[in-house]
Short mmCIF file of C-alpha atoms in Angstrom, two decimals:
data_model
loop_
_atom_site.label_atom_id
_atom_site.label_comp_id
_atom_site.label_asym_id
_atom_site.label_seq_id
_atom_site.Cartn_x
_atom_site.Cartn_y
_atom_site.Cartn_z
CA MET A 1 114.52 118.31 90.78
CA ILE A 2 113.22 115.95 88.68
CA ILE A 3 112.61 112.41 90.44
CA THR A 4 111.73 108.99 89.13
CA PHE A 5 110.75 105.95 90.85
CA LEU A 6 112.59 103.17 90.45
CA GLY A 7 110.61 101.05 92.29
CA THR A 8 108.03 100.86 94.90
CA SER A 9 107.19 97.93 96.44
CA GLY A 10 108.56 96.20 100.17
CA ALA A 11 111.57 93.35 99.95
CA ASN A 12 109.16 91.27 98.14
CA ALA A 13 107.79 92.65 95.02
CA TYR A 14 104.99 93.26 94.56
CA PRO A 15 102.92 91.00 93.37
CA GLU A 16 105.65 88.64 95.04
CA ALA A 17 106.14 86.07 92.40
CA PHE A 18 105.97 82.69 94.03
CA CYS A 19 102.32 84.18 96.23
CA LYS A 20 98.89 83.26 95.34
CA CYS A 21 97.36 85.78 97.91
CA ILE A 22 94.12 88.12 96.79
CA ASN A 23 96.60 91.36 96.74
CA CYS A 24 98.53 89.58 94.59
CA GLU A 25 96.63 87.90 92.30
CA GLN A 26 94.30 91.27 92.03
CA ALA A 27 97.83 93.10 91.03
CA ARG A 28 98.87 90.82 88.22
CA ALA A 29 94.91 90.23 86.71
CA LEU A 30 96.05 94.40 86.57
CA GLY A 31 99.54 95.40 85.69
CA GLY A 32 100.21 98.32 85.29
CA SER A 33 100.95 100.27 88.56
CA SER A 34 100.23 97.64 90.57
CA LEU A 35 103.25 95.80 89.33
CA ARG A 36 106.09 97.14 92.03
CA LYS A 37 110.11 96.52 92.10
CA ARG A 38 111.83 96.86 95.24
CA THR A 39 112.36 100.00 95.75
CA ALA A 40 114.79 102.81 94.50
CA LEU A 41 114.70 106.66 93.76
CA LEU A 42 115.74 108.38 90.76
CA VAL A 43 117.43 112.51 91.44
CA ASN A 44 117.51 114.17 87.82
CA ASP A 45 119.96 111.67 85.63
CA ASP A 46 122.80 111.62 88.68
CA LEU A 47 121.72 110.64 91.94
CA LEU A 48 120.68 107.12 93.07
CA ILE A 49 118.80 106.56 96.54
CA ASP A 50 119.49 103.14 97.02
CA LEU A 51 122.20 100.79 94.18
CA GLY A 52 118.60 98.16 95.13
CA PRO A 53 118.63 94.65 93.30
CA ASP A 54 116.04 96.06 90.51
CA ILE A 55 117.43 99.11 89.10
CA MET A 56 119.15 97.01 85.95
CA ALA A 57 114.96 96.61 85.01
CA ALA A 58 113.73 99.84 86.25
CA SER A 59 116.20 101.58 84.02
CA GLN A 60 115.09 99.25 80.99
CA ILE A 61 111.30 98.85 81.80
CA HIS A 62 111.08 102.89 82.71
CA GLY A 63 113.57 104.11 79.82
CA CYS A 64 115.22 106.10 82.31
CA SER A 65 119.36 105.76 81.50
CA LEU A 66 121.67 105.06 84.93
CA SER A 67 124.51 106.17 82.76
CA ASN A 68 124.78 109.66 84.12
CA VAL A 69 124.59 108.59 87.81
CA ARG A 70 127.63 109.33 89.79
CA TYR A 71 126.16 109.80 93.60
CA CYS A 72 124.20 107.15 95.19
CA ILE A 73 122.78 107.39 98.44
CA GLN A 74 122.15 104.15 100.36
CA THR A 75 119.31 104.09 103.24
CA HIS A 76 120.80 100.49 104.53
CA PRO A 77 122.33 97.12 103.64
CA HIS A 78 119.26 95.25 103.23
CA ALA A 79 119.96 92.91 100.55
CA ASP A 80 116.50 94.14 98.69
CA HIS A 81 118.05 97.92 98.94
CA LEU A 82 121.76 97.13 98.15
CA ASP A 83 122.58 94.57 95.58
CA PRO A 84 126.69 94.80 95.36
CA SER A 85 127.41 93.14 92.52
CA HIS A 86 126.38 96.42 90.48
CA PHE A 87 129.83 98.09 91.94
CA LEU A 88 131.37 95.45 89.74
CA SER A 89 128.99 95.22 86.74
CA ARG A 90 129.07 99.34 86.24
CA SER A 91 132.92 98.72 86.39
CA PRO A 92 135.26 99.64 82.99
CA GLY A 93 136.28 96.10 83.73
CA HIS A 94 133.02 94.90 82.93
CA GLY A 95 132.82 96.71 80.22
CA VAL A 96 131.17 99.64 80.69
CA ILE A 97 133.24 102.65 78.56
CA GLY A 98 131.96 106.69 79.81
CA ALA A 99 130.53 105.51 83.34
CA PRO A 100 131.22 108.56 85.81
CA CYS A 101 133.56 107.78 89.33
CA LEU A 102 130.87 106.17 91.34
CA ASN A 103 130.69 108.31 94.67
CA PHE A 104 128.67 106.63 97.01
CA TYR A 105 127.60 107.49 100.64
CA ALA A 106 126.29 105.49 103.32
CA SER A 107 126.96 104.74 107.25
CA GLN A 108 129.87 103.00 108.63
CA GLU A 109 127.85 99.77 109.77
CA THR A 110 126.41 99.44 105.48
CA LEU A 111 129.67 99.80 103.92
CA GLU A 112 131.28 97.51 106.35
CA ARG A 113 128.62 94.87 105.28
CA ALA A 114 128.56 96.06 101.66
CA ALA A 115 132.50 94.95 102.33
CA GLN A 116 131.47 91.25 103.35
CA THR A 117 129.31 90.35 100.99
CA PHE A 118 131.21 92.10 98.57
CA GLU A 119 134.14 89.71 99.74
CA ARG A 120 132.12 86.57 99.78
CA ASP A 121 130.48 86.31 96.82
CA LEU A 122 131.49 88.33 94.45
CA SER A 123 135.65 89.32 94.70
CA LYS A 124 138.89 88.43 96.35
CA GLU A 125 139.33 92.20 96.95
CA SER A 126 138.67 94.21 99.73
CA LEU A 127 135.96 97.00 98.80
CA LEU A 128 137.43 98.85 101.40
CA SER A 129 140.49 99.37 99.58
CA PRO A 130 140.98 102.47 97.90
CA GLU A 131 142.76 100.10 95.30
CA THR A 132 139.59 98.12 94.24
CA GLN A 133 137.45 101.44 94.58
CA GLU A 134 139.82 102.53 92.11
CA ASN A 135 139.62 99.81 89.73
CA LEU A 136 135.71 99.73 89.98
CA ASN A 137 135.36 103.72 88.76
CA LEU A 138 133.98 103.86 93.17
CA LYS A 139 134.62 105.57 96.07
CA LEU A 140 133.37 104.63 99.37
CA HIS A 141 132.09 107.63 101.68
CA SER A 142 131.18 107.20 105.99
CA ILE A 143 128.62 109.25 107.15
CA LYS A 144 126.84 109.71 110.07
CA PRO A 145 123.38 110.09 111.19
CA LEU A 146 122.69 114.05 111.58
CA GLN A 147 125.37 114.99 109.24
CA LEU A 148 125.36 117.59 106.39
CA PHE A 149 127.13 117.16 103.37
CA GLU A 150 127.65 118.73 99.87
CA PHE A 151 128.20 117.02 96.60
CA GLY A 152 127.80 118.85 93.77
CA HIS A 153 124.08 120.63 93.53
CA TYR A 154 123.09 118.90 96.42
CA ARG A 155 123.06 119.75 99.97
CA VAL A 156 121.81 116.42 101.64
CA THR A 157 121.11 115.68 106.15
CA ALA A 158 121.23 111.71 106.59
CA PHE A 159 118.86 111.05 109.34
CA PRO A 160 118.88 107.95 111.57
CA ALA A 161 116.11 105.53 110.41
CA ASN A 162 113.76 103.92 113.02
CA HIS A 163 115.09 99.94 111.01
CA ALA A 164 117.76 97.69 111.63
CA PRO A 165 119.50 99.75 114.23
CA THR A 166 122.94 97.48 113.82
CA MET A 167 123.34 98.53 110.24
CA GLY A 168 123.54 101.82 110.44
CA ALA A 169 120.56 102.76 108.44
CA MET A 170 119.47 106.54 108.21
CA LEU A 171 116.90 108.59 105.64
CA TYR A 172 118.02 111.30 103.83
CA ALA A 173 116.87 115.22 102.84
CA VAL A 174 117.89 116.43 100.06
CA GLU A 175 117.87 119.83 98.79
CA SER A 176 118.59 121.31 95.67
CA ASP A 177 117.35 124.78 93.34
CA ASP A 178 115.61 126.14 96.56
CA ARG A 179 113.44 122.37 96.12
CA CYS A 180 113.57 119.60 99.12
CA ILE A 181 112.73 115.94 99.66
CA PHE A 182 112.71 113.97 102.66
CA TYR A 183 112.74 110.48 101.53
CA GLY A 184 111.69 108.67 104.41
CA THR A 185 111.97 104.41 103.90
CA ASP A 186 112.65 102.26 105.44
CA THR A 187 112.04 103.72 108.63
CA ALA A 188 109.03 102.93 111.33
CA ALA A 189 108.02 106.41 113.03
CA LEU A 190 110.48 108.67 112.94
CA PHE A 191 112.52 109.33 116.19
CA ASP A 192 112.11 112.25 118.43
CA GLN A 193 115.59 113.60 117.67
CA THR A 194 114.75 113.53 113.64
CA TRP A 195 112.03 115.67 114.45
CA GLN A 196 114.02 117.65 116.12
CA ALA A 197 116.49 118.08 113.59
CA PHE A 198 113.77 119.07 111.25
CA HIS A 199 113.19 122.03 112.85
CA ASP A 200 116.76 122.91 114.22
CA ASN A 201 117.59 122.77 110.32
CA LYS A 202 114.94 124.63 109.58
CA MET A 203 113.43 121.89 107.03
CA ARG A 204 110.71 122.61 104.72
CA PHE A 205 109.58 119.83 102.36
CA ASP A 206 108.80 120.20 99.32
CA VAL A 207 107.92 116.32 98.07
CA VAL A 208 108.16 113.63 101.54
CA ILE A 209 108.41 110.18 100.49
CA LEU A 210 107.69 107.83 103.35
CA ASP A 211 107.25 103.77 103.77
CA HIS A 212 104.16 102.39 103.47
CA MET A 213 105.03 98.91 104.15
CA TYR A 214 102.01 97.27 106.08
CA GLY A 215 98.21 98.27 105.31
CA LEU A 216 95.19 99.49 106.82
CA ASN A 217 94.82 97.29 109.26
CA GLN A 218 98.02 95.90 110.13
CA HIS A 219 100.43 96.90 112.95
CA GLY A 220 103.71 99.09 111.88
CA ASP A 221 106.69 98.35 114.11
CA ASP A 222 109.82 97.90 112.32
CA HIS A 223 107.59 100.17 109.08
CA MET A 224 105.17 102.39 109.00
CA ASN A 225 100.99 101.36 108.31
CA ALA A 226 98.88 103.31 106.29
CA HIS A 227 97.89 105.26 109.47
CA GLN A 228 101.35 106.00 110.51
CA VAL A 229 101.52 107.77 107.24
CA ILE A 230 98.33 109.75 107.68
CA GLU A 231 99.88 110.43 111.73
CA HIS A 232 103.20 111.77 109.64
CA MET A 233 101.86 113.90 107.24
CA THR A 234 99.48 115.23 109.92
CA ARG A 235 102.08 116.53 112.01
CA MET A 236 104.50 117.78 109.06
CA GLY A 237 101.97 120.18 108.39
CA ASN A 238 101.35 121.32 111.86
CA GLU A 239 104.51 121.66 112.31
CA GLY A 240 104.78 123.78 109.29
CA LEU A 241 107.53 121.59 107.89
CA LEU A 242 105.35 121.53 104.47
CA ALA A 243 106.05 124.23 102.16
CA LYS A 244 103.09 125.09 99.60
CA ASN A 245 101.69 122.36 97.89
CA ALA A 246 103.60 119.79 99.01
CA ARG A 247 102.92 116.57 97.67
CA VAL A 248 103.33 113.42 100.44
CA PHE A 249 104.10 109.72 98.46
CA ALA A 250 104.05 106.41 100.08
CA THR A 251 106.15 103.81 98.77
CA HIS A 252 107.93 100.13 100.50
CA ILE A 253 104.13 98.63 99.31
CA GLY A 254 103.80 95.52 100.92
CA HIS A 255 101.43 93.09 99.69
CA GLY A 256 100.41 91.31 103.23
CA GLY A 257 98.31 94.53 103.84
CA ASN A 258 98.22 97.07 101.17
CA PRO A 259 95.48 96.06 97.97
CA PRO A 260 96.37 96.98 94.81
CA HIS A 261 97.23 100.22 93.06
CA PRO A 262 93.64 101.89 91.97
CA GLU A 263 92.07 100.61 95.49
CA LEU A 264 95.01 102.18 97.34
CA GLU A 265 95.20 105.17 95.89
CA LEU A 266 91.34 105.88 96.68
CA PHE A 267 92.03 105.53 99.78
CA ALA A 268 95.20 107.81 99.62
CA LYS A 269 93.60 110.15 98.55
CA GLU A 270 90.77 110.76 101.22
CA HIS A 271 93.46 111.70 103.32
CA GLY A 272 95.58 114.02 101.14
CA TYR A 273 98.53 111.64 100.54
CA ASP A 274 99.54 109.95 97.16
CA ILE A 275 101.14 106.39 96.51
CA ALA A 276 103.37 106.34 94.80
CA TYR A 277 103.97 103.66 91.36
CA ASP A 278 107.47 102.21 89.69
CA GLY A 279 108.16 104.61 86.76
CA LEU A 280 105.93 107.61 88.05
CA SER A 281 108.61 110.48 87.41
CA LEU A 282 107.48 114.28 88.56
CA GLU A 283 109.37 117.72 88.95
CA VAL A 284 109.10 119.30 92.17
#
């Protein structure tokens, strides 16, 4: 598998456009890897994790076409992760030629909230209607926590996220070609049932991607902080959940408590993990 980070920031982006905090000012001055769009991930060239608001810009900036994307697994419906206008913009009715049908997998809560936003802001048609989906070159799939589902050459297991409890937020393990990644954002500390499900499903991760919204001296509650990332990485290693030469990356970086990329990366390296940055592409 090849994974590409299309965005690695928290909800505000980093630097936050309206903010004059020291982290945002330094990030503007540094540029490069310190400039972060809202979080999304591309797997190979056909699987997207989160249909986020910045994926169009990411495709242009990082030179990665999304024209072959035929699957999307959605973590939750918060606006920094889901922009339903993309359902329209990628459709034949908006002039898109040759795009495959998009199979969109999400919790029922996420699908219903996406439909509400779509109907309120974009169209009088019901997104949940089979006719609307056909017109949009789209097929919606409702999934549940701890469900294993398959499409193409992928096996995906959904886990409940400790985040936005009324919205059916999910985390995902994605398996393909004898490799496995765990995508763990947005979430606070993982639930006990998630840890148990890792073992029940005999998971061994080659790459782990964890939420790092809060920084070195912030409390983690609805998201994780740096020290919780270290604790989760250590526990995964101790419990045999990491494959040989596994790598752990932090994403969903908030500007409030995390310094710009070079300083944050130095801290992470000292503690055995990496900080993802926009455009980072690696083979798993």
